[in-house]
mmCIF file of C-alpha atoms and ligand atoms in Angstrom:
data_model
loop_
_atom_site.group_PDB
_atom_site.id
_atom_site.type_symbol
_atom_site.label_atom_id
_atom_site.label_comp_id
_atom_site.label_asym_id
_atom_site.label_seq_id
_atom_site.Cartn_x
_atom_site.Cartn_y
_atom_site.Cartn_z
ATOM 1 C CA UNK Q 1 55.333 21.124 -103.282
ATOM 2 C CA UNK Q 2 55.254 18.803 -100.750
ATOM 3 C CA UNK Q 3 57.164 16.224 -102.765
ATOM 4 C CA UNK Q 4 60.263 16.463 -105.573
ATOM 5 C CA UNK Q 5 58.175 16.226 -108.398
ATOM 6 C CA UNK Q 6 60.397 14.016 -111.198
ATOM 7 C CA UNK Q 7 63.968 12.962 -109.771
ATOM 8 C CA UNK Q 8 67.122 12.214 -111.806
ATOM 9 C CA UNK Q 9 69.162 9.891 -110.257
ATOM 10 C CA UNK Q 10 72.722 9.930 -112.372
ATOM 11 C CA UNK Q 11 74.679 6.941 -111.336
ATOM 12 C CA UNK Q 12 72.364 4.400 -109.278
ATOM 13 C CA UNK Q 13 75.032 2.675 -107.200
ATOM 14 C CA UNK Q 14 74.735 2.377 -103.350
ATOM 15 C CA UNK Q 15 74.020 5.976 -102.525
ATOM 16 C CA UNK Q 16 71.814 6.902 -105.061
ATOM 17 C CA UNK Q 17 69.764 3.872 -104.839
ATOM 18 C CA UNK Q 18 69.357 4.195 -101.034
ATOM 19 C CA UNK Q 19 68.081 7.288 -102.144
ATOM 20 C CA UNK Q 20 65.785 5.693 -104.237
ATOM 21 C CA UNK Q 21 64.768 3.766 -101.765
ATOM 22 C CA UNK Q 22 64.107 6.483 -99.889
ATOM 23 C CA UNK Q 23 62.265 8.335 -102.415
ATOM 24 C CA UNK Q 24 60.103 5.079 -102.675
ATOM 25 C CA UNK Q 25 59.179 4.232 -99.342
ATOM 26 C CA UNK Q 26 57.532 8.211 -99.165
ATOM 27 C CA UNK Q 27 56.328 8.198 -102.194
ATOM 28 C CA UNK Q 28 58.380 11.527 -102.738
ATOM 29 C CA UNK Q 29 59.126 11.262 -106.301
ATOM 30 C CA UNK Q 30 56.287 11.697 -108.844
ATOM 31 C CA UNK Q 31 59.063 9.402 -111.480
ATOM 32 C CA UNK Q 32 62.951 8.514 -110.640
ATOM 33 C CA UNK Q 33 64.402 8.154 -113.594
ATOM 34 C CA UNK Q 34 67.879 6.560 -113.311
ATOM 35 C CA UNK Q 35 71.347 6.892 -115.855
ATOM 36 C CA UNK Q 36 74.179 5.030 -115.658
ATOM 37 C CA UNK Q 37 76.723 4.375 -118.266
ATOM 38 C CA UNK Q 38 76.082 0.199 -118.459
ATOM 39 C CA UNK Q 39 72.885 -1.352 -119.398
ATOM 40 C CA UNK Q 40 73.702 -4.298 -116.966
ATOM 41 C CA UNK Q 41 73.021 -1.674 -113.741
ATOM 42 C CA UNK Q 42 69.867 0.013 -115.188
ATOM 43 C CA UNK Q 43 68.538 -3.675 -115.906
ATOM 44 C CA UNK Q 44 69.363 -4.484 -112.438
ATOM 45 C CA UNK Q 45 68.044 -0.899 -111.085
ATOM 46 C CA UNK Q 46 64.894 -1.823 -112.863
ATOM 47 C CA UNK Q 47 64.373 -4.646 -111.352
ATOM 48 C CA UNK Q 48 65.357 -3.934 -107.972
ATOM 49 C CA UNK Q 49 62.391 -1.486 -108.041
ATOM 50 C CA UNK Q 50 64.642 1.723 -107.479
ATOM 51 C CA UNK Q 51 63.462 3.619 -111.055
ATOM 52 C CA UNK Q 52 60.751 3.683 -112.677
ATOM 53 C CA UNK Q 53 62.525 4.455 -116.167
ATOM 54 C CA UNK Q 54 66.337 3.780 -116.768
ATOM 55 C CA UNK Q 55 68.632 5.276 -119.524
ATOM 56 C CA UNK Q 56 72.252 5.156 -120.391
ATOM 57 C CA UNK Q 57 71.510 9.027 -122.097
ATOM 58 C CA UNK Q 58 71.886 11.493 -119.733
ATOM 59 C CA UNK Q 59 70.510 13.976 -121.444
ATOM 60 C CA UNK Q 60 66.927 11.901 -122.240
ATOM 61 C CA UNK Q 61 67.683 11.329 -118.061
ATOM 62 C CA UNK Q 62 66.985 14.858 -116.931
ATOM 63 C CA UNK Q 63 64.586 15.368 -119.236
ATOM 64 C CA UNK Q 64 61.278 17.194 -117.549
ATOM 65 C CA UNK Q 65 63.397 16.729 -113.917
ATOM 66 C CA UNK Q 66 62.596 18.913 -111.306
ATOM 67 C CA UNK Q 67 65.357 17.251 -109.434
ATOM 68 C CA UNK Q 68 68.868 15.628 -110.550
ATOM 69 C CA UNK Q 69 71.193 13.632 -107.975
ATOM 70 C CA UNK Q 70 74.558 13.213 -109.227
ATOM 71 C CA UNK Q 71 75.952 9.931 -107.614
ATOM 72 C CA UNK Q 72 78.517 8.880 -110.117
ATOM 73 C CA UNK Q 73 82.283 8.330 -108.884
ATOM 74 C CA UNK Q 74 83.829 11.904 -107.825
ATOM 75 C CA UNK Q 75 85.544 12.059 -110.463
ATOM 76 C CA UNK Q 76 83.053 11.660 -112.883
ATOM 77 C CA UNK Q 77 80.808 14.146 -111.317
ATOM 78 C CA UNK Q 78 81.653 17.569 -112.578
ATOM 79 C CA UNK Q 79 81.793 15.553 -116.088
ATOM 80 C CA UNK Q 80 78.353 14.005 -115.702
ATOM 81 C CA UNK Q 81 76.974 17.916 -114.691
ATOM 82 C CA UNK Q 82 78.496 18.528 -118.381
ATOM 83 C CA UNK Q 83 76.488 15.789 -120.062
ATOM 84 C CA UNK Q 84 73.495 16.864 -118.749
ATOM 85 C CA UNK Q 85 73.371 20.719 -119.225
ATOM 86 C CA UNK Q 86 71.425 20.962 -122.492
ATOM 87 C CA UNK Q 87 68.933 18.716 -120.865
ATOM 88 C CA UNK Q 88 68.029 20.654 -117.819
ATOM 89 C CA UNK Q 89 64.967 22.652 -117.405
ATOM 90 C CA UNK Q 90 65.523 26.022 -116.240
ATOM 91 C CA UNK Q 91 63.998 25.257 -112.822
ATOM 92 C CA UNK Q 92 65.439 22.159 -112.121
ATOM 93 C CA UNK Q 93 67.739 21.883 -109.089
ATOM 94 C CA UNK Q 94 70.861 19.952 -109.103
ATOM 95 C CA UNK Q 95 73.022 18.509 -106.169
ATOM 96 C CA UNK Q 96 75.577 15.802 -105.593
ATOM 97 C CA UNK Q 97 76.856 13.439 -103.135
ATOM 98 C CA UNK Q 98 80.574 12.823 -103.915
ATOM 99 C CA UNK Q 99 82.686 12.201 -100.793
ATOM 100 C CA UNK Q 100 84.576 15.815 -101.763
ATOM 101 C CA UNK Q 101 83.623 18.992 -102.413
ATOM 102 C CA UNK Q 102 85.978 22.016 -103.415
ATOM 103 C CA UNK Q 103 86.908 21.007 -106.982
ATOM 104 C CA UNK Q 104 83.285 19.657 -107.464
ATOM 105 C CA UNK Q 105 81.434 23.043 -106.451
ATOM 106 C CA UNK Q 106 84.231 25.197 -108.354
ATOM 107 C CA UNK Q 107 84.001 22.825 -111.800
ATOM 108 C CA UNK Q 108 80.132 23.287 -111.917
ATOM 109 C CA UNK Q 109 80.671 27.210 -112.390
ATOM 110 C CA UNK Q 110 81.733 25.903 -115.562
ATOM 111 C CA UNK Q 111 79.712 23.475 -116.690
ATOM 112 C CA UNK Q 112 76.004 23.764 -115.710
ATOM 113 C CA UNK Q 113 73.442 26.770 -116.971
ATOM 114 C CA UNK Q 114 72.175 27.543 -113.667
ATOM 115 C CA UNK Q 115 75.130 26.583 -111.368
ATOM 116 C CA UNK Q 116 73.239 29.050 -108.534
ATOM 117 C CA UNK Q 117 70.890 25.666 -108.284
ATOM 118 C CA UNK Q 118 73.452 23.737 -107.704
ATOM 119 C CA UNK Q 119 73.763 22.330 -104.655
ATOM 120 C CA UNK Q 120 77.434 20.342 -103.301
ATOM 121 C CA UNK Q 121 76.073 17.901 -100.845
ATOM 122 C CA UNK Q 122 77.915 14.979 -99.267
ATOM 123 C CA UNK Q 123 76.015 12.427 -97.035
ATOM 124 C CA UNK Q 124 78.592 11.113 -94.292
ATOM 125 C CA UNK Q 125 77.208 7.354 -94.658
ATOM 126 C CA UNK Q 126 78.214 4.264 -96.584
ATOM 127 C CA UNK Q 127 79.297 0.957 -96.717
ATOM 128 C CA UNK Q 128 82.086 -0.604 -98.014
ATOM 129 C CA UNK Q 129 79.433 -2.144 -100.882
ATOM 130 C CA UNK Q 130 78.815 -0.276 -104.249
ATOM 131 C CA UNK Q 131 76.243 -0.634 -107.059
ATOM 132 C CA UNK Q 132 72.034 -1.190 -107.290
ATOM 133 C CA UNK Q 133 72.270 -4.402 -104.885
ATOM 134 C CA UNK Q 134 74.128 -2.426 -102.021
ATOM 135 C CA UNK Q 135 71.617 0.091 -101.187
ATOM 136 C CA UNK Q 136 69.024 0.237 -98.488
ATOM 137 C CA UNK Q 137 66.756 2.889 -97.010
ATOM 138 C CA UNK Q 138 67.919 2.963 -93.625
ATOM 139 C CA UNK Q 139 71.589 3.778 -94.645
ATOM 140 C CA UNK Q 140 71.207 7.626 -93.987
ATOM 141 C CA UNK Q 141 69.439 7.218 -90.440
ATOM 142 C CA UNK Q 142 70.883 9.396 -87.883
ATOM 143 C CA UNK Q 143 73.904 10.436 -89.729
ATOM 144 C CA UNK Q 144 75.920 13.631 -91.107
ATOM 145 C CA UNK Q 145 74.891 14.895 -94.848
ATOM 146 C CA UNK Q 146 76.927 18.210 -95.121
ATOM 147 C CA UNK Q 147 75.767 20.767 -97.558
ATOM 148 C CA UNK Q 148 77.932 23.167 -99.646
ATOM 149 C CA UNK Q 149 76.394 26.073 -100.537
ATOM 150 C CA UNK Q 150 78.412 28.999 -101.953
ATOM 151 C CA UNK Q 151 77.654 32.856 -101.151
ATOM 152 C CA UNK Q 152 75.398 32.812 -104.424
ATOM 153 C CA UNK Q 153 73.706 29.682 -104.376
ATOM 154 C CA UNK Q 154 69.843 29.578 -104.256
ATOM 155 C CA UNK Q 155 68.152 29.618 -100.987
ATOM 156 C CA UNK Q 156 65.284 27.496 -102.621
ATOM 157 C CA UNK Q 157 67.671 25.584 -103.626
ATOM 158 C CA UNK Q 158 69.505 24.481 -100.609
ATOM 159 C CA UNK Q 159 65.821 24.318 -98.940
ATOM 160 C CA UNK Q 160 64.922 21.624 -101.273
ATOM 161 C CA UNK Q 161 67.725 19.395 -101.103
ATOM 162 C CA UNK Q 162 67.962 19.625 -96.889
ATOM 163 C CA UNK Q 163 64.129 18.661 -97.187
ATOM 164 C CA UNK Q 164 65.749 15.612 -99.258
ATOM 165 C CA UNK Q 165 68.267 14.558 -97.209
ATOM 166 C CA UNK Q 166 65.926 14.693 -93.912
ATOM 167 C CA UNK Q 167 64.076 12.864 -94.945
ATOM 168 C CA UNK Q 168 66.219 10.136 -95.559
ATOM 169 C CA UNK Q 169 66.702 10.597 -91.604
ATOM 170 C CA UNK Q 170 69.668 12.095 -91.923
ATOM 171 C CA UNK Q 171 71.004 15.489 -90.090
ATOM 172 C CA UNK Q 172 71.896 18.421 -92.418
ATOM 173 C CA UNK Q 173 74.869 20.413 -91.519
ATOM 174 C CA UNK Q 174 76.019 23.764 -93.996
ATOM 175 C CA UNK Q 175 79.728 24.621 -94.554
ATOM 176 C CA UNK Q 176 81.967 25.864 -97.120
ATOM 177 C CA UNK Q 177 83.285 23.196 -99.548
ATOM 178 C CA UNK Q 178 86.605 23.848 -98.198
ATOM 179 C CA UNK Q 179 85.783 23.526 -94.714
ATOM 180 C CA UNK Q 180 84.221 20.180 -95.483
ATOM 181 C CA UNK Q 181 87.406 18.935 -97.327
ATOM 182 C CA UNK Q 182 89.386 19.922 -94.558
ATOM 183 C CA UNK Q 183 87.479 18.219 -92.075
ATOM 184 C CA UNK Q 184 86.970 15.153 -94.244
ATOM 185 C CA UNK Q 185 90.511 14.565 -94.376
ATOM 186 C CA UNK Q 186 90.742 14.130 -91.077
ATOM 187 C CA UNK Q 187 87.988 12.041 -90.309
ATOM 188 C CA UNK Q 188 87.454 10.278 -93.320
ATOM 189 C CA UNK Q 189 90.491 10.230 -96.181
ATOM 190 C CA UNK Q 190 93.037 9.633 -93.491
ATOM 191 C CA UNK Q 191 91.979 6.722 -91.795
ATOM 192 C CA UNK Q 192 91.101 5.181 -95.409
ATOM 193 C CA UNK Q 193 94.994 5.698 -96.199
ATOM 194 C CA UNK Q 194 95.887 4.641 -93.431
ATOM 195 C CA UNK Q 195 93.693 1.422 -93.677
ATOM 196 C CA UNK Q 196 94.827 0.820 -97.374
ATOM 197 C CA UNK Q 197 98.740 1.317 -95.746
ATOM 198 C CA UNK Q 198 98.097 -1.276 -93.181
ATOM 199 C CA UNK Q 199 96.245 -4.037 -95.426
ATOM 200 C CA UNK Q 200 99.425 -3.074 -98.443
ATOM 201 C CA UNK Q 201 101.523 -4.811 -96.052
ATOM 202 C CA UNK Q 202 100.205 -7.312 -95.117
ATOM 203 C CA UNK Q 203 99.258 -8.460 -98.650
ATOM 204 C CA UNK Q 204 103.240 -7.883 -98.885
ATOM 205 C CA UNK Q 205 104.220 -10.550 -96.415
ATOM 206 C CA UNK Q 206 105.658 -13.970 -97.001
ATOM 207 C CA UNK Q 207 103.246 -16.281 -97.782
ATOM 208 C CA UNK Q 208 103.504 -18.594 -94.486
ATOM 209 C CA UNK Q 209 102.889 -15.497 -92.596
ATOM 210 C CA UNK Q 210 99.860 -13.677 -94.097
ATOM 211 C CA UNK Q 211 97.876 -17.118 -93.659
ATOM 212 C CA UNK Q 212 98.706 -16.256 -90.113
ATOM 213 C CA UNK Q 213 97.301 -13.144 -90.371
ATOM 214 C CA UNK Q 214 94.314 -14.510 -91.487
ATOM 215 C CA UNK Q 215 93.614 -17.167 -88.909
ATOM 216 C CA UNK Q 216 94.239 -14.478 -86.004
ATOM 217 C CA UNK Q 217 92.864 -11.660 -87.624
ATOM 218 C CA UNK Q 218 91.158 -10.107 -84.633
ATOM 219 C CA UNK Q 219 88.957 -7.049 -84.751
ATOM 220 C CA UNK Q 220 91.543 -4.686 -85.231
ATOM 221 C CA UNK Q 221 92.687 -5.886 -88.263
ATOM 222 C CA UNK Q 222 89.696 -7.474 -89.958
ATOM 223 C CA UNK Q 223 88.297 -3.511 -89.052
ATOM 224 C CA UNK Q 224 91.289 -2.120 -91.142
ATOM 225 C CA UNK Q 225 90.349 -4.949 -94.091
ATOM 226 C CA UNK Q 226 86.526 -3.829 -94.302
ATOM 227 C CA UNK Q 227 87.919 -0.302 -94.783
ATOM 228 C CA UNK Q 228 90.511 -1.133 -97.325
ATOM 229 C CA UNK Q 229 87.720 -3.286 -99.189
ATOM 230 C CA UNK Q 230 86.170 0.292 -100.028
ATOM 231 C CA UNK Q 231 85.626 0.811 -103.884
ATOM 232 C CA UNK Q 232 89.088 1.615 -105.440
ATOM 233 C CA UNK Q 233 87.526 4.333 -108.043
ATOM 234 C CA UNK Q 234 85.957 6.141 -105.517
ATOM 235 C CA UNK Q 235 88.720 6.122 -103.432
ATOM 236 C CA UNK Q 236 91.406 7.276 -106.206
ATOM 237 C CA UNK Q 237 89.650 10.111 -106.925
ATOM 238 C CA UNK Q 238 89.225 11.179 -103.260
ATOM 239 C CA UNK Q 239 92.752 11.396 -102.544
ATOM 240 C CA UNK Q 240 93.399 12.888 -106.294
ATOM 241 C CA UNK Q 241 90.828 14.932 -106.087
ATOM 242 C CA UNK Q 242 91.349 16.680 -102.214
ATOM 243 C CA UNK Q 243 94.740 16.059 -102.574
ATOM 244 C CA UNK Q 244 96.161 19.657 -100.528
ATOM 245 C CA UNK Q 245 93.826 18.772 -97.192
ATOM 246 C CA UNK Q 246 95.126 15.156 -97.475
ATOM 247 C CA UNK Q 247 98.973 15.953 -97.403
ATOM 248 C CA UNK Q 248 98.587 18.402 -94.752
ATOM 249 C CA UNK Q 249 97.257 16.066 -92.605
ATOM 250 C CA UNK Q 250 99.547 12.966 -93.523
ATOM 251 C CA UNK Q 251 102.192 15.536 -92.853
ATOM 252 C CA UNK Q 252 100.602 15.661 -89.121
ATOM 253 C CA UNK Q 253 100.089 12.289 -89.145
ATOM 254 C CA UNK Q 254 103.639 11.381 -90.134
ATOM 255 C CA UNK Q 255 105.245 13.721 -87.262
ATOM 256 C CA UNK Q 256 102.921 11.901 -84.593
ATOM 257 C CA UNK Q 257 104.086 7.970 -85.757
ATOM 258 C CA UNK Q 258 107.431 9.437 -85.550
ATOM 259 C CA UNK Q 259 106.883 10.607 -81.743
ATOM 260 C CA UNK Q 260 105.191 7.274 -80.732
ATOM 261 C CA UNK Q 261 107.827 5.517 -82.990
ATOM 262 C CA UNK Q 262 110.705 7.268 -80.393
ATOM 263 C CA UNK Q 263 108.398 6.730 -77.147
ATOM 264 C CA UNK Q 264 108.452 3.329 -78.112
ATOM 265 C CA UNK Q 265 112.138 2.934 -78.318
ATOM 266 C CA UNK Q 266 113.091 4.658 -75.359
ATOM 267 C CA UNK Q 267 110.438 2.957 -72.977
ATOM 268 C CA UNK Q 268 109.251 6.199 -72.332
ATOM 269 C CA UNK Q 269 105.369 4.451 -70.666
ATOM 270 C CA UNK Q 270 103.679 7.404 -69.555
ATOM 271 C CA UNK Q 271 104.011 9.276 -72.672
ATOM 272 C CA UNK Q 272 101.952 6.001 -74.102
ATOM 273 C CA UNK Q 273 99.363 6.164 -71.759
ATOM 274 C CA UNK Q 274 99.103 10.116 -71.968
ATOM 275 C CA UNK Q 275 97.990 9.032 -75.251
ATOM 276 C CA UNK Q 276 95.775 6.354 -74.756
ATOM 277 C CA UNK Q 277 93.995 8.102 -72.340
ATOM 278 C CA UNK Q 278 93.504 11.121 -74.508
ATOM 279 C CA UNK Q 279 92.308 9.224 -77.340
ATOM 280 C CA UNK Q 280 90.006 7.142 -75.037
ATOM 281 C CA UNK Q 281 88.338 10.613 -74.103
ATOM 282 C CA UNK Q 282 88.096 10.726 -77.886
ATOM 283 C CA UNK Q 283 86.232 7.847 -78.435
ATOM 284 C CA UNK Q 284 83.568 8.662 -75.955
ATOM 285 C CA UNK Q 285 83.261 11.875 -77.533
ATOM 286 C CA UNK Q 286 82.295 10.089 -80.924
ATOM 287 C CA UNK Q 287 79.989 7.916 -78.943
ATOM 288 C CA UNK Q 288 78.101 10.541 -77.279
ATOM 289 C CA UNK Q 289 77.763 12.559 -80.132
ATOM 290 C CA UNK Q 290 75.752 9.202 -81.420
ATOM 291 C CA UNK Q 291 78.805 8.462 -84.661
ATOM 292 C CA UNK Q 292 79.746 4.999 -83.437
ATOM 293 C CA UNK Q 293 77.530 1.968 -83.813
ATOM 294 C CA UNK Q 294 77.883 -1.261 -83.109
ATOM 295 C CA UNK Q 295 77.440 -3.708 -86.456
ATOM 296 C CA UNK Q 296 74.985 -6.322 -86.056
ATOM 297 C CA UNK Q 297 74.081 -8.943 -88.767
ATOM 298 C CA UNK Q 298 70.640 -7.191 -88.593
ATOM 299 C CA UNK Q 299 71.774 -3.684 -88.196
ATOM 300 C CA UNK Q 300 72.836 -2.213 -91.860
ATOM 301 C CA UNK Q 301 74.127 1.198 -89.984
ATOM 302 C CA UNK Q 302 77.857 1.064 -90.783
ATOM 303 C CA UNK Q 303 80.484 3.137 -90.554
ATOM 304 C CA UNK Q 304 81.238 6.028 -92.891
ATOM 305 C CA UNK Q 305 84.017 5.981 -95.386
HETATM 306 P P1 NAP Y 401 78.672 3.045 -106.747
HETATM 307 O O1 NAP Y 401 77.852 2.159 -105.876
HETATM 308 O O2 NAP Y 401 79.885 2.488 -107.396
HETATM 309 O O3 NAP Y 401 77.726 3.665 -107.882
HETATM 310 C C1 NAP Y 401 78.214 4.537 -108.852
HETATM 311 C C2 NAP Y 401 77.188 4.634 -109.961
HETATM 312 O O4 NAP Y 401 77.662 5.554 -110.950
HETATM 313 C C3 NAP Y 401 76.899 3.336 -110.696
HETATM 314 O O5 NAP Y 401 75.540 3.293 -111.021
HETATM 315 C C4 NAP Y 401 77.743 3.430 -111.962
HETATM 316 O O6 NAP Y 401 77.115 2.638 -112.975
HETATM 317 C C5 NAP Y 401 77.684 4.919 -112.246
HETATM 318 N N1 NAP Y 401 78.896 5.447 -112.898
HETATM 319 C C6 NAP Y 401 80.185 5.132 -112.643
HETATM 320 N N2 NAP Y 401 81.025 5.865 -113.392
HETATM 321 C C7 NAP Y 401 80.248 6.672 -114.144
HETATM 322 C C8 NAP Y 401 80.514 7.642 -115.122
HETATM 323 N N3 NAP Y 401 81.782 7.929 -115.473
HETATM 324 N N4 NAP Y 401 79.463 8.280 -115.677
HETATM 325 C C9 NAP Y 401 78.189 7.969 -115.328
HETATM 326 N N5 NAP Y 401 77.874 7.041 -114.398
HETATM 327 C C10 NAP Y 401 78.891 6.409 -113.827
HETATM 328 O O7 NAP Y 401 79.161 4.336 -105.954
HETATM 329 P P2 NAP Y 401 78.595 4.970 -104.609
HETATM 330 O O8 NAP Y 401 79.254 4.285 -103.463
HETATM 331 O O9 NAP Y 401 77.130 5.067 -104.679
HETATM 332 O O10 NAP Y 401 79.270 6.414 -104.701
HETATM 333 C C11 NAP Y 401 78.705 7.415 -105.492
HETATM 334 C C12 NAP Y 401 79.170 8.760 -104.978
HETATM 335 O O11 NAP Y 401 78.815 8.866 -103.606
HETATM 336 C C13 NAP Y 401 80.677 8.987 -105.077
HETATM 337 O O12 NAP Y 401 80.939 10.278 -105.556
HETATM 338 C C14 NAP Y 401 81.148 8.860 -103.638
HETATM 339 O O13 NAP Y 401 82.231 9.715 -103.374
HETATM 340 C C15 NAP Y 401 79.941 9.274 -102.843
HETATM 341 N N6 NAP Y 401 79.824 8.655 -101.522
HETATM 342 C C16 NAP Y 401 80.075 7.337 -101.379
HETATM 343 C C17 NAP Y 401 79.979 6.765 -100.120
HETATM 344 C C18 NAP Y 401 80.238 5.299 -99.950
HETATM 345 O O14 NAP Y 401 80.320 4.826 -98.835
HETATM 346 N N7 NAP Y 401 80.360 4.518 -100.992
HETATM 347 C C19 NAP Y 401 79.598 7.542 -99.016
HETATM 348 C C20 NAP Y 401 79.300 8.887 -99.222
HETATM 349 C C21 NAP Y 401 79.411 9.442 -100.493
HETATM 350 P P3 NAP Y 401 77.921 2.222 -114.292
HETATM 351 O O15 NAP Y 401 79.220 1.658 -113.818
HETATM 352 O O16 NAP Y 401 77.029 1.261 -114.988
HETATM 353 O O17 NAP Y 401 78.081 3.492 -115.052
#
C-alpha cells in the first residue's frame, strides 16, 4: 500500500495538523478523521481543510483506521491510547509524537491490545504556536523525527510510520526511548527551563525596569521570550513527565553557572574565552549539521522546542 489507507489523527493541534497537511498535499490518506476533546477545534479543523470527518469520540475516531496519530498533550497520551483500545482494528498501527518518550512507550504495554504496533515517535520540529491554525506542511522539512521502537515492536510497523514521517520531509533516526529522553534533555528540556528561568525574572522586576527590558530587548532576550511563549501544558508535562534526565542535567548545568559565576568574580578572562571559543565550535557544529535556520517572515522553519 502505497498510501496509509484511513488515518486517525487524535488531537489536531499544530503537529498533527501539519501532518494533515501533509497527508493532504500527497493525497496519502484515503480519510483523516480527526478527535479532539472540544467541538470549537474540530469545527475549526473542519474548516481549515485538515479532516475530512471530526469527532469528540475517540472510539467512533479510530473506527475502520489503518493508522492512528496520537498528538494530544504528553500527558494525555498514554490516556488517549486507553480511550481508544476497544476501537482499534486488529491491524491498525498506532504511533505518537509527544516531545518524551520512556513513560509513553512503557504506559502503552498497558493500555493498548496490540502495543507490538505501537510505535513512540517524536518529530524534533515546532513552533512556539499550538492548535488547528498553527500548522503548516513545511514544518517537518529537513528536520529530526526520532523513532522508539522497543526489542518487540513490529518491523511493519516501524516501516510504516518512517514512510510517514519522510514524507513529511523529515529525517528518521531509531533509538531507545531512554536514549531519546536523555538526549532531549539536553538539547531540548534544558534550554526551555532555562528560557522560562530567564523570562520568570524578568516578569519579576520593578515595574520601571521591565518596560526597559522591553524597549531594548535585543535578540538575545526576545530569543529567550519566543521560547518561554511555548504552550504551558505541553511543557508541564515534559519536565513532569522526563523528570530523572532533566535533574541530571540541571545538576550539570548548575555546577557549570557556578564555575562561570567564580570566573567572573575573580577576573579570571581566559577561562571566559576558553569557553566562548568552545561553544563557538559548537555552534558551527549545529550549523553544519543543517539544525540552525535563520527565521524569515516568509520562512515558517523554526526552531525546535
Ligand atoms: P496543540 O497544538 O496544543 O494540540 C493538541 C491537540 O490535542 C488539540 O487538538 C487539543 O484539542 C487536543 N487535546 C488536548 N488535550 C487533550 C486530551 N486530554 N485528550 C484529547 N485531546 C486533547 O499541541 P501540539 O503542539 O500539536 O503538541 C502535541 C504533541 O506533540 C505533544 O505531545 C507535544 O509534546 C508534541 N510535540 C510538540 C511540539 C511543539 O513544538 N509544539 C514539537 C514536537 C512534538 P482540545 O483542546 O480541543 O482537546
Amino acid at each position: 500500500m502505497s498510501g496509509f489507507g484511513r488515518v486517525a489523527l487524535i488531537g489536531i493541534g499544530l503537529i498533527n495538523g501539519s501532518l494533515a497537511r501533509v497527508l493532504r498535499r500527497e493525497g496519502a490518506a484515503r480519510e483523516i478523521v480527526a478527535c479532539a476533546r472540544r467541538r470549537a477545534t474540530l469545527d475549526r479543523a473542519l474548516e481549515l481543510g485538515l479532516c475530512d470527518r471530526a469527532t469528540t469520540d475517540p472510539l467512533e475516531a479510530v473506527r475502520g483506521a489503518d493508522l492512528v496519530v496520537l498528538g494530544t498533550p504528553p500527558a494525555a497520551v498514554v490516556p488517549a491510547a486507553a480511550a481508544i483500545a476497544a476501537g482499534l482494528a486488529d491491524h491498525a498501527i498506532v504511533t505518537d509524537v509527544g516531545s518524551i518518550k520512556a513513560e509513553i512507550v512503557r504506559g502503552m504495554q498497558g493500555v493498548l491490545p496490540g502495543p507490538d504496533r505501537f510505535v513512540g515517535g517524536h518529530p524534533v520540529a515546532g513552533t512556539e504556536h499550538s492548535g488547528p491554525d498553527a500548522a503548516f506542511d513545511t514544518l517537518f522539512v529537513k528536520r529530526r523525527c526520532i523513532l522508539t521502537p522497543t526489542g518487540t515492536t513490529d518491523a511493519d510497523a516501524v516501516a510504516t510510520v518512517r514512510r510517514l514521517w519522510e514524507l513529511t520531509g523529515a529525517q528518521v533516526d531509531l533509538m531507545t526511548p531512554e536514549h531519546h529522553d536523555k538526549v532531549l534533555a539536553i538539547t531540548s528540556h534544558l534550554p526551555h527551563l532555562i528560557a522560562y528561568t530567564i523570562v520568570g525574572t524578568v516578569a519579576d522586576l520593578e515595574d520601571r525596569e521591565k518596560t526597559d527590558v522591553f524597549k531594548y530587548a535585543a535578540g538575545g532576550f526576545t530569543d529567550f521570550t519566543r521560547i518561554a511563549g511555548s504552550d504551558p501544558t505541553m511543557w508541564r508535562d515534559v519536565f513532569l513527565q522526563n523528570k530523572e534526565a532533566v535533574l541530571e542535567m540541571l545538576g550539570r548545568f548548575s555546577e557549570d553557572l557556578s564555575a562561570l559565576q567564580r570566573n567572573i568574580r575573580y577576573g579570571e578572562g581566559d577561562a571566559l574565552f576558553d569557553l566562548f571559543t568552545r561553544t563557538r565550535a559548537i555552534r558551527r557544529g549545529v550549523v553544519e549539521a543543517g539544525q540552525a535556520y535563520v527565521r524569515q517572515a516568509d520562512d515558517p522553519l523554526a526552531d525546535e522546542p
